Amino acid sequence: MFGDLFEEDYSSVSNNNGKGKRLKTKALEPPAPREFTNLSGIRNQGGTCYLNSLLQTLHFTPEFREALFSLGLEELGSLEDKDKPDAKVRIIPLQLQRLFAQLLLLDQEAASTADLTDSFGWTSDEEMRQHDVQELNRILFSALETSLVGTSGHDLINRLYHGTIVNQIVCKECKNVSEKQEDFLDLTVAVKNVSGLEDALWNMYVEEEVFDCDNLYHCGNCGRLVKASKSAKLRKLPPFLTISLLRFNFDFVKCERYKETSCYTFPLRINLKPFCEQSELDDLEYMYDLFSVIIHKGGCYGGHYHVYIKDVDHLGNWQFQEDKSKPDVNLEDIQNKEEIDDPLMILKAILLQEESNLIPVDQLGQKLLKKIGISWNKKYRKQYGPLRKFLQLHSQIFMLSSDESTVRLLKDSSLQVESDIQRNDQQLFKTFTSESLKLNDGPSCPHWFDINDSRVQPINEKDIEQQFQGKESAYMLFYRKSQLQRPPEARANPRYKVPCHLLSEMDAANIELQMKRAECDSTNNTVELHLHLGPHYRFFNGALHPVVSQTESMWDLTFDKRKTLGDLRQSIFQLLEFWEGDMVLSVAKFVPAGLHVCQTLNGDDLTLCEIEIADGEDIFVWNGVEIGGIQIPTGSDCEPLLLNVLHVATSSEGEECQQLIESSHVFPSNAEIGSVFTALAIPEGVILINNTESRGEENWTTIPKEDLKKTFREQGLRNGSSVLIQGSNDGNSLLTKQGKWINTVNEINWLQVKNLSQLESEEEQVKISATLNTVVFDIRIKAIKELKLLKELAENSCLRPIDRNGKLLCPVPDRCTLKEAGLKMGSSLGLCPGKAPTSSQLFLFFALGSDVHPGTEMEIIVEETISVRDCLKIMLDKCGLTGDTWHLRKMDWCFEAGEPLCEEDAKLKELMICSGDTLLLIEGKLPPLGFLTVPIWWYQPRGPLHHWKDHQDQTNCTLSQGSVWKASSTPGAPSDAHAEVSLWYLGDLEISEDATLGELKSQAMTLPSLEFSIPSPAFLRAWTVESKRPGRLLRVHQQQLKEYKLGKRTEICLEPLQKEENLGPWDVLLRTQMRLPGERAYGPPVDVLWDTARGWTASSLRQRVADVYSLPVEKIEIAKYFPEKFAWLPVSSWNQQTTKRKKKKKQDNLQGAPYYLKDGDTIGVKNLLVEDNDDFGTVQDDIGREKQKELALGKRKSREALRAQSSDVFSGAETPARARGPEASLSIHVRSFR
């Protein structure tokens, strides 16, 4: 899936070709040793991050690892015999053993899974394709079970991971119990509409499903439909509990897959006693500790896996730097932890602080949250059940009212505990606060690591909370029984229980690794130098040449590059006993003309590394002045060029013949090009040059007389370039008559250049012949000439690659060759106006907002040292925008707005911004750390100032109309009264994340745009704003904003109420509208609170709506309205199965598909006494659907036109983007064992 993004290759081969140099091949570098954590990662083969995460989890399950190690070679066979036809070798367990031994003992940064995946029967394509880790877990366990048949480990998976569930249906009439048992290796739990793991397990194994009313159960014993209850319990718990989270779902409304990223909590320790069939054992038998969390980052069509793992045996080096600013833990407070865990003590303390010790039950839960910072459901429900049930079970202490709405503390109980509560209350809650800030230090602290393929980093236990929600969130959870204790000898002992043959293999491998690293270190720190001795050379024809032979003139010296230049000079003095006088060392290089001295080495105190001496460097040893009495020119400016010079031959009488003579001549690079006449003894003439390898008439360029004083380098001549000298009266006919050089274009070695310069040309595109070593500048100049464009364009144009979708990419620098620029033969380039960025500049795309369509980005060139603030200002100026309420975000690999660039003074280079990156201009100034900037809107669901008119008549004030969304956000809404959703912008609030929702409302009431007099924040209802409509209802007044996970760009709208509202945790707010008989329209909306404590069933909702309108439940029909589709979906509670052999279908949960019911949804109500038909739609719905069809048709036509246009303009070189291929199934192939 990710190509070779994660490929790691340790091979490095250096080829030094040249005269007098040998081909030197560096040995393969050994893998890097382990880092400070002393733990080994696993290399990614391209798309095997999901496999790596699961293998690390199994490796850090000591009981699984040691059970696998206990299987000897006599049972599994030997890997050496795996290719023998008659051998019985169980390859998968053997490769797993070997991999675990490498992870434990082999001193390398990351192990390889290549041998293991080969034993799976996977090809390279399979290793590059990513799969689901939950699917792999089941398939790998199945493959292991099959591989271990007939061995002592045949029950390994069953022994460690197997559990059972019992499903029971109890008849209410005859009490007959119908029971069915199911096996499991992992539990799959829901994520959508569930707050956490405990709630999901509660719904699955505590809540009962009741069959009654129109959903009866057919009892086989009674022989008729009866009332019954269905429940499920955990019958047998395994030592290791694997839990798979259903993060990926299918949206039946949008017909697409999506990832559920909502908050989903899970505890570090969980008590499964409430969910088990047998609960008479001690609580410790049901306690499980979290030890692994596999995390998925990305969407439903791709992403990346890594894993958080608890090091049970303390095999790794856990060095986590704690924040020193946190307060020290009070050791005396820790002694009161048992009191904190006792809900009786806390509830008594809260009730004693109330007048008459009386409080509503809902407020009791809220005060508990405010006092200890955690809700009843999160801390106590898994062990003690719901709050009301707990109060009922302790009737000797608490007294509930008849309707169970209020609770008070009994007098006898209050007198008995009052003194203790008063003494311990302050210390009790202080202890809880200190516990939440407890530092993870000390020898007993759990050691957690983040293992991300090859990378292993220590993390804090509290970091697990970051994986509760978001695009990067927990996907699989692994728990182990708390009673499982590890032997003392296993602690920090990686050799524990490892078989002897694997210990020997790993020891030998470590010795070999040490030897290879020592050899590699020696190789990497030595350079081979080629010493050219000055007395053995002579200077002629512009370069140095050996007097006798190259072998006698050059000595090879191997030297440690960590030593200094003075040490090198001293070593050469000792080698050359005959040397007299000064010794100068210079870097030389071979050119076609011979040996040329480039640079003299200075600084005897500098090491060879510091002066950047490369391996295989040529060093010229001389006196620094002359060779053989001739002064030697040095430096890159006077590097000799070997040119092919062509001129007309002359006869013995001195007349020119019709024949060309080709000869080689050497000229210094800094010599004037007119010196060619002097070298050839030609008085005057015309000089033509040809820089390309293919010599043809069309490639020759005449040098103007005024340019004859320019140097060879300025004219772009290089070694091998051709120079033609003609007489002043000669024409070009001589080239054609010779017939030696015909200009041909190789059909493969070409690039296609399109004219995008906004200047007219005879041809729209041309093919330019080139090789991988051709410089981009040459291609650009040729394209301008062949397109017959203005010469001035050469100074202000650039070449930009065109991708397969026709998008122009970052310009290519003129100085690069095609190979350096990464361009392939046959690519398409666009000739565009404007210069390419220099080496110190960045070419960036940028766009306004986060909804970016390909091809709509703007472009800019800035210095890489520019600050984020200055870059933002330049982009705003280019967009014609002003103000300081903007910030920049970098587009991530998912083509979405990533993290903001918060450091405004930081340079783009420091933030790793590269050419070709896309930055997004997002409106809104970034708030300080720990604060949110929240836009506040005023929401009028029934039209402007509807039910507040009477309440505010005396003020005669109106809202500011400057910022109004009078969105026809629901065109075609069910009634005129609800046809508009009007949102008035009040202003922005900058508020701390630690503030409560009530404090946000209070601050919003002080905004100058709000001209209403609100009695108190309780008269306001808060919603998030999604797509310019109210979205999620924020219901708990005392809850902190950070607990709502609002995000940096959340907007909130406030709705006025006629009376205070205190929503319970199970209340759902719906807007119901009665259909007007005889009309396709609805009456005004009515807010209805629906108590879902007994379930989100259709029958419960129908009963609640019937009560509101005082109608018989069988005489109404209800339907949910989907404003984005202008459609109504009837809500029916009939789901009785007609076949006895099939399982009963669970009662409809309106939270799930296809209704997805939530706060604020519109429910249409039809009175069947006056209107009996199936139509819930309105005239506005019909109009809205027609408009949607027209819009969809227009978009389809636009896409087809754009596709056709792109095909015409960019035909030939581009291929259309490939559609996502079908998902491939995952399998592991296991041999048959008899």
PDB file of N, CA, C and O in Angstrom, residues 69-73 97 101 105 495-508:
ATOM      1  N   PHE A  69       8.355 -21.536  23.252  1.00  0.00           N
ATOM      2  CA  PHE A  69       9.736 -21.981  23.430  1.00  0.00           C
ATOM      3  C   PHE A  69       9.811 -23.406  23.979  1.00  0.00           C
ATOM      4  O   PHE A  69      10.820 -24.101  23.778  1.00  0.00           O
ATOM      5  N   SER A  70       8.771 -23.854  24.696  1.00  0.00           N
ATOM      6  CA  SER A  70       8.803 -25.179  25.323  1.00  0.00           C
ATOM      7  C   SER A  70       8.699 -26.308  24.305  1.00  0.00           C
ATOM      8  O   SER A  70       8.941 -27.468  24.633  1.00  0.00           O
ATOM      9  N   LEU A  71       8.319 -25.999  23.056  1.00  0.00           N
ATOM     10  CA  LEU A  71       8.214 -27.012  22.011  1.00  0.00           C
ATOM     11  C   LEU A  71       9.587 -27.229  21.397  1.00  0.00           C
ATOM     12  O   LEU A  71      10.166 -26.318  20.806  1.00  0.00           O
ATOM     13  N   GLY A  72      10.116 -28.440  21.542  1.00  0.00           N
ATOM     14  CA  GLY A  72      11.463 -28.719  21.097  1.00  0.00           C
ATOM     15  C   GLY A  72      11.546 -29.115  19.635  1.00  0.00           C
ATOM     16  O   GLY A  72      10.538 -29.268  18.926  1.00  0.00           O
ATOM     17  N   LEU A  73      12.799 -29.305  19.183  1.00  0.00           N
ATOM     18  CA  LEU A  73      13.036 -29.674  17.789  1.00  0.00           C
ATOM     19  C   LEU A  73      12.499 -31.052  17.470  1.00  0.00           C
ATOM     20  O   LEU A  73      12.166 -31.342  16.314  1.00  0.00           O
ATOM     21  N   GLN A  97       9.549 -18.855  16.907  1.00  0.00           N
ATOM     22  CA  GLN A  97      10.540 -19.029  17.968  1.00  0.00           C
ATOM     23  C   GLN A  97      11.804 -18.221  17.662  1.00  0.00           C
ATOM     24  O   GLN A  97      12.347 -17.528  18.529  1.00  0.00           O
ATOM     25  N   ALA A 101      13.366 -15.047  19.734  1.00  0.00           N
ATOM     26  CA  ALA A 101      14.729 -15.091  20.269  1.00  0.00           C
ATOM     27  C   ALA A 101      15.540 -13.892  19.776  1.00  0.00           C
ATOM     28  O   ALA A 101      16.318 -13.306  20.541  1.00  0.00           O
ATOM     29  N   LEU A 105      17.300 -11.307  22.292  1.00  0.00           N
ATOM     30  CA  LEU A 105      18.732 -11.438  22.524  1.00  0.00           C
ATOM     31  C   LEU A 105      19.622 -10.806  21.468  1.00  0.00           C
ATOM     32  O   LEU A 105      20.762 -10.450  21.779  1.00  0.00           O
ATOM     33  N   ARG A 495      17.103 -14.120  28.728  1.00  0.00           N
ATOM     34  CA  ARG A 495      17.478 -15.495  28.395  1.00  0.00           C
ATOM     35  C   ARG A 495      16.574 -16.522  29.067  1.00  0.00           C
ATOM     36  O   ARG A 495      16.722 -17.730  28.841  1.00  0.00           O
ATOM     37  N   TYR A 496      15.631 -16.056  29.861  1.00  0.00           N
ATOM     38  CA  TYR A 496      14.773 -16.965  30.635  1.00  0.00           C
ATOM     39  C   TYR A 496      13.909 -17.820  29.699  1.00  0.00           C
ATOM     40  O   TYR A 496      13.202 -17.294  28.840  1.00  0.00           O
ATOM     41  N   LYS A 497      14.012 -19.142  29.862  1.00  0.00           N
ATOM     42  CA  LYS A 497      13.208 -20.138  29.145  1.00  0.00           C
ATOM     43  C   LYS A 497      13.485 -20.198  27.643  1.00  0.00           C
ATOM     44  O   LYS A 497      12.736 -20.811  26.902  1.00  0.00           O
ATOM     45  N   VAL A 498      14.535 -19.522  27.155  1.00  0.00           N
ATOM     46  CA  VAL A 498      14.875 -19.609  25.737  1.00  0.00           C
ATOM     47  C   VAL A 498      15.604 -20.931  25.501  1.00  0.00           C
ATOM     48  O   VAL A 498      16.527 -21.272  26.250  1.00  0.00           O
ATOM     49  N   PRO A 499      15.229 -21.737  24.490  1.00  0.00           N
ATOM     50  CA  PRO A 499      15.877 -23.039  24.255  1.00  0.00           C
ATOM     51  C   PRO A 499      17.383 -22.877  24.020  1.00  0.00           C
ATOM     52  O   PRO A 499      17.862 -21.855  23.522  1.00  0.00           O
ATOM     53  N   CYS A 500      18.124 -23.931  24.375  1.00  0.00           N
ATOM     54  CA  CYS A 500      19.586 -23.874  24.307  1.00  0.00           C
ATOM     55  C   CYS A 500      20.079 -23.642  22.884  1.00  0.00           C
ATOM     56  O   CYS A 500      21.039 -22.877  22.664  1.00  0.00           O
ATOM     57  N   HIS A 501      19.438 -24.305  21.883  1.00  0.00           N
ATOM     58  CA  HIS A 501      19.931 -24.149  20.517  1.00  0.00           C
ATOM     59  C   HIS A 501      19.727 -22.718  20.017  1.00  0.00           C
ATOM     60  O   HIS A 501      20.542 -22.195  19.242  1.00  0.00           O
ATOM     61  N   LEU A 502      18.666 -22.040  20.493  1.00  0.00           N
ATOM     62  CA  LEU A 502      18.464 -20.648  20.106  1.00  0.00           C
ATOM     63  C   LEU A 502      19.418 -19.722  20.855  1.00  0.00           C
ATOM     64  O   LEU A 502      19.881 -18.720  20.302  1.00  0.00           O
ATOM     65  N   LEU A 503      19.723 -20.052  22.122  1.00  0.00           N
ATOM     66  CA  LEU A 503      20.715 -19.263  22.854  1.00  0.00           C
ATOM     67  C   LEU A 503      22.068 -19.313  22.144  1.00  0.00           C
ATOM     68  O   LEU A 503      22.735 -18.283  21.976  1.00  0.00           O
ATOM     69  N   SER A 504      22.466 -20.514  21.725  1.00  0.00           N
ATOM     70  CA  SER A 504      23.752 -20.644  21.021  1.00  0.00           C
ATOM     71  C   SER A 504      23.732 -19.888  19.699  1.00  0.00           C
ATOM     72  O   SER A 504      24.711 -19.217  19.343  1.00  0.00           O
ATOM     73  N   GLU A 505      22.615 -19.982  18.979  1.00  0.00           N
ATOM     74  CA  GLU A 505      22.518 -19.295  17.692  1.00  0.00           C
ATOM     75  C   GLU A 505      22.600 -17.780  17.872  1.00  0.00           C
ATOM     76  O   GLU A 505      23.286 -17.086  17.110  1.00  0.00           O
ATOM     77  N   MET A 506      21.908 -17.248  18.879  1.00  0.00           N
ATOM     78  CA  MET A 506      21.917 -15.799  19.109  1.00  0.00           C
ATOM     79  C   MET A 506      23.277 -15.327  19.604  1.00  0.00           C
ATOM     80  O   MET A 506      23.750 -14.256  19.209  1.00  0.00           O
ATOM     81  N   ASP A 507      23.939 -16.140  20.474  1.00  0.00           N
ATOM     82  CA  ASP A 507      25.273 -15.759  20.948  1.00  0.00           C
ATOM     83  C   ASP A 507      26.254 -15.687  19.781  1.00  0.00           C
ATOM     84  O   ASP A 507      27.061 -14.746  19.677  1.00  0.00           O
ATOM     85  N   ALA A 508      26.193 -16.700  18.907  1.00  0.00           N
ATOM     86  CA  ALA A 508      27.091 -16.694  17.744  1.00  0.00           C
ATOM     87  C   ALA A 508      26.776 -15.521  16.817  1.00  0.00           C
ATOM     88  O   ALA A 508      27.693 -14.884  16.263  1.00  0.00           O
TER      89      ALA A 508
END
